[in-house]
Short mmCIF file of C-alpha atoms in Angstrom, two decimals:
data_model
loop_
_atom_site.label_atom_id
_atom_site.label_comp_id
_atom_site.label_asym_id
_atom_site.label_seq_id
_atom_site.Cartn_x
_atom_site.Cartn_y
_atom_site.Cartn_z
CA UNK A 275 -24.12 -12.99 -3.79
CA UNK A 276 -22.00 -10.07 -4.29
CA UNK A 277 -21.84 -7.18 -1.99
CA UNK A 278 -23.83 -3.76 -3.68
CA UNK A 279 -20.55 -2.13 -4.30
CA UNK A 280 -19.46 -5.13 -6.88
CA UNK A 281 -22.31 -5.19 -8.70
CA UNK A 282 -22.48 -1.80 -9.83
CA UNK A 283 -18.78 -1.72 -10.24
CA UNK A 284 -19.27 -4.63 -13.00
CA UNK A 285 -22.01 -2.77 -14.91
CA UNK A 286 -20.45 0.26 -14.47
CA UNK A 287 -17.50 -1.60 -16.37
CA UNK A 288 -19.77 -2.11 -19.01
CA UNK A 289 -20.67 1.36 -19.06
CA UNK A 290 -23.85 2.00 -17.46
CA UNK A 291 -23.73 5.37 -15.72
CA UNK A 292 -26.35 5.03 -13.47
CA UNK A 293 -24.66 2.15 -11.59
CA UNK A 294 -21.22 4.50 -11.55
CA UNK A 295 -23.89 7.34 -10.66
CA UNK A 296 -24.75 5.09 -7.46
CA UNK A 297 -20.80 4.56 -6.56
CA UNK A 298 -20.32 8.65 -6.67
CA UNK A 299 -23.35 8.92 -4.05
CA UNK A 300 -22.27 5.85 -1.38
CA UNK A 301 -18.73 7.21 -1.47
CA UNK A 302 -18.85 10.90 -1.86
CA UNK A 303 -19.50 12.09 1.59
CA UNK A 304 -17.20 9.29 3.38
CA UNK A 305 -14.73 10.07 0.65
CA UNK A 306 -14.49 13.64 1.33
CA UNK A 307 -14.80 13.07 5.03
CA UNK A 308 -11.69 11.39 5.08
CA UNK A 309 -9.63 13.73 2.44
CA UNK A 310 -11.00 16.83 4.81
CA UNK A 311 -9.21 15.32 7.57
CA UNK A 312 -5.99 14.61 6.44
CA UNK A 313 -5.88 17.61 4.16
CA UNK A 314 -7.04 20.24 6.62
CA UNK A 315 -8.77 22.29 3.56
CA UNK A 316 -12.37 21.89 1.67
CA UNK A 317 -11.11 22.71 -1.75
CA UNK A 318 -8.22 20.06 -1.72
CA UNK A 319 -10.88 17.92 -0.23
CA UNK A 320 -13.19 18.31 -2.85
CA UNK A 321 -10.60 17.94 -5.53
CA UNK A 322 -9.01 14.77 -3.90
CA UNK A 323 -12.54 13.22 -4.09
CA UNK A 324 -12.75 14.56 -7.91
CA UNK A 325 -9.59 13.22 -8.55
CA UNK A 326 -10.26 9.53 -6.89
CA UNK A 327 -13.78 8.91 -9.06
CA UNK A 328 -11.82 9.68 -11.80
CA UNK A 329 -9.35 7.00 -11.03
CA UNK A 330 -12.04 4.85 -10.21
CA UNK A 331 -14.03 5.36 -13.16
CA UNK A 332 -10.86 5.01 -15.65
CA UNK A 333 -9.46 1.72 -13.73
CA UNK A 334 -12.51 0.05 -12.91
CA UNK A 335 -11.44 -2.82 -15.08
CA UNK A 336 -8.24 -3.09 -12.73
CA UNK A 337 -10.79 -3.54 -9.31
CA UNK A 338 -10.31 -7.41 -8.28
CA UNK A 339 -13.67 -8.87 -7.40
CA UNK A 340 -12.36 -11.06 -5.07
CA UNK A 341 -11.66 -7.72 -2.63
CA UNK A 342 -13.86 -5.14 -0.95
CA UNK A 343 -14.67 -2.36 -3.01
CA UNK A 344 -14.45 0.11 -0.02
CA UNK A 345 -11.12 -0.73 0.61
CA UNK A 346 -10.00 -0.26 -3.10
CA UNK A 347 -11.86 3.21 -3.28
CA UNK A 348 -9.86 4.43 -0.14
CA UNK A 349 -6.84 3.20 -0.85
CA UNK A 350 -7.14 5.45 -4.02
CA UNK A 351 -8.22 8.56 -1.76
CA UNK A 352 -5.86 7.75 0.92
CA UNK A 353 -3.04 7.77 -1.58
CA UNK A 354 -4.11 11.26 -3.25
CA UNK A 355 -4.19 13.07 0.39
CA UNK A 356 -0.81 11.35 1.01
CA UNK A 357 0.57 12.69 -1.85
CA UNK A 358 -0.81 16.00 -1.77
CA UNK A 359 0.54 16.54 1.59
CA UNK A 360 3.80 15.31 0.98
CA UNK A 361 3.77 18.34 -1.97
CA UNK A 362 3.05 20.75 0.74
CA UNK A 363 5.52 22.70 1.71
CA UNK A 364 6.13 23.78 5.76
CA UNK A 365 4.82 27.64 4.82
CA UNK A 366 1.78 26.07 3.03
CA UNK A 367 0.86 24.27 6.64
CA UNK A 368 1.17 27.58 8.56
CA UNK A 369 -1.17 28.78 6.34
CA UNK A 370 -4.17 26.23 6.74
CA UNK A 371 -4.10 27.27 10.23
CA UNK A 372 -5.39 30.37 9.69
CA UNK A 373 -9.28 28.85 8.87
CA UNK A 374 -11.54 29.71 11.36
CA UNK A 375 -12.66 26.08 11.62
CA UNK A 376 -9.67 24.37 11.61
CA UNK A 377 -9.65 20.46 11.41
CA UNK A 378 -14.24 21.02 11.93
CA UNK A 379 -16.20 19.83 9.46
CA UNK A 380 -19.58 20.01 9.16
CA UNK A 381 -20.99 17.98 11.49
CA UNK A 382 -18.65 18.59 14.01
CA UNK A 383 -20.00 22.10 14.19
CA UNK A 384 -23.63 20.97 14.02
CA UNK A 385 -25.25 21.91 17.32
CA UNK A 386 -26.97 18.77 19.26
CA UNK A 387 -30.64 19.68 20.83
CA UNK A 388 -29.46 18.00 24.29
CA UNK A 389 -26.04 20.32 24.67
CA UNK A 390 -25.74 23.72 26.85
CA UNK A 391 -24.07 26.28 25.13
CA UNK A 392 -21.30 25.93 27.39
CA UNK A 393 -21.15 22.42 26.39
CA UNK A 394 -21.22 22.79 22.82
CA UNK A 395 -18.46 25.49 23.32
CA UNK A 396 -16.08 22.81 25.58
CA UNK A 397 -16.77 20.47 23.23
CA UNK A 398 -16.11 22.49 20.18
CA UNK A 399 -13.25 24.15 21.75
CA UNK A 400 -12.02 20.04 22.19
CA UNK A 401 -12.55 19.12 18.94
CA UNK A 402 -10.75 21.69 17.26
CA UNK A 403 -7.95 21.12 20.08
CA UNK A 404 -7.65 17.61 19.30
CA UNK A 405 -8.15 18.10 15.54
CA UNK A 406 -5.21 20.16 15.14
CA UNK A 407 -2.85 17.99 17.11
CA UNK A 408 -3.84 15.31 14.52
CA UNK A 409 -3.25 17.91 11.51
CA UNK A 410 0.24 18.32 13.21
CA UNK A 411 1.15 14.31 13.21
CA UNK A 412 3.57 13.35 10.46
CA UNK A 413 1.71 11.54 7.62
CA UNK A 414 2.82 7.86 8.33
CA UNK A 415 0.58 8.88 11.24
CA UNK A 416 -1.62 10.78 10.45
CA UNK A 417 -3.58 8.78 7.54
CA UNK A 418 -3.65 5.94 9.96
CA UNK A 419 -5.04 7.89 13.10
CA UNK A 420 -7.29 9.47 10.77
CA UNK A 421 -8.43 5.85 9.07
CA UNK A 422 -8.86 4.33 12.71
CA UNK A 423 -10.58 6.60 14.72
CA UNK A 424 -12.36 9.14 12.04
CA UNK A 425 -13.44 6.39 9.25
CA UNK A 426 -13.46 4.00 12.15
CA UNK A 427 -11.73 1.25 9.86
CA UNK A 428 -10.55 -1.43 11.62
CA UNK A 429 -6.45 -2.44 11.73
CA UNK A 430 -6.96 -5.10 8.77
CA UNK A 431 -9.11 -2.42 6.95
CA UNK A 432 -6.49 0.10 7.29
CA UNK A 433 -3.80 -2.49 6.47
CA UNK A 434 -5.64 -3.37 3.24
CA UNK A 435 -6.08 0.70 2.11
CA UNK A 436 -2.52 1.16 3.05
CA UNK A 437 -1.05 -2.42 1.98
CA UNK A 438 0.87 -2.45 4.89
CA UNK A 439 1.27 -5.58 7.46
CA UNK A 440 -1.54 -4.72 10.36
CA UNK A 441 2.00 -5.30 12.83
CA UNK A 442 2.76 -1.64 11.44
CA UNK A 443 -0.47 -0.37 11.51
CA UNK A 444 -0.61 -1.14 15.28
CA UNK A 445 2.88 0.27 15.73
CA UNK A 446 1.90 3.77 14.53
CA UNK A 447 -1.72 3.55 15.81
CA UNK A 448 0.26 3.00 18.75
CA UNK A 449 2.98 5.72 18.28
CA UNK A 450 0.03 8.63 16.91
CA UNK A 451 -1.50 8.12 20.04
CA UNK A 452 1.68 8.27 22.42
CA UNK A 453 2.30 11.61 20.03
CA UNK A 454 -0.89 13.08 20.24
CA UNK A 455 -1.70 12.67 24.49
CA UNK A 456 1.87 14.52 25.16
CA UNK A 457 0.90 17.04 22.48
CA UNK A 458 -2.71 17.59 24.41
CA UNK A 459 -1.49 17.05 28.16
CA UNK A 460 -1.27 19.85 29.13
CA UNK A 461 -4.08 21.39 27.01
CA UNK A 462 -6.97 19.19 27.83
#
């Protein structure tokens, strides 16, 4: 039997909106989840995820069965961010440091019930350290680091959504990692 994701992507190919309805609601938080972190800003988020249900909704007669439908739909957002940031221009960066929040979502600023306020404060004050390092990681590197250990996608997932050979994806996993603990040695 096919996975959920398959069958409503074949009757939403025949045009029932409910089923594409269903797709919008699985994907939209993950989706913008991921476009938040590699973008650094909630509007581009939110109009990265816009942009990818569009795609999906006018190719979904291009979306092979025989393949996960997760990795199609991120391959789509993945692609948008990518793009987006390589339009960016160096000023434009500066700028989206000047959020208050930088590289925090959401949940990341969510207090837990078993956390100190001290805690919460290291912890925040961590997050946002190690957030913007990321944000600071060219983009072959970035979208990976951001794939692997924010989506948690594992090397052949990431491999699929990038359709690159997992070899590579290894390589830079390795090489954003090597780039992000000199960038936070001496501030962790």
């Amino acid at each position: 039997m096919k996975p959920l994701e398959t069958r409503l992507a074949r009757l939403a190919r025949k045009g029932d909106q409910r089923a594409f309805a269903e797709i919008v609601d699985i994907y939209k938080d993950k989706l913008f989840h991921l476009a938040y972190r590699m973008t650094g800003n909630r509007q581009e988020a939110e109009d990265v995820v816009q942009e990818a249900f569009l795609r999906v909704y006018k190719n979904l007669d291009r979306y092979d069965e025989n393949h996960k439908f997760s990795t199609w739909i991120y391959r789509i957002a993945t692609n948008l961010c990518i793009d987006r940031l390589r339009q960016r221009r160096a000023v434009y960066s500066l700028d989206a440091e000047s959020s208050d929040h930088e590289g925090l979502d959401g949940y990341a600023m969510m207090p837990s019930d078993d956390k100190t306020p001290e805690t919460e404060l290291l912890l925040s004050e961590t997050q946002k350290l190690i957030h913007e390092a990321i944000a600071t990681l060219p983009v072959k590197y970035k979208s990976i680091m951001i794939l692997r250990y924010l989506q948690d996608m594992s090397l052949q997932e990431i491999s699929d959504v990038l359709e690159i050979p997992v070899t590579t994806v290894k390589t830079r996993v390795h090489r954003g990692r090597e780039f992000l603990r000199k960038k936070l040695e001496h501030k962790l």
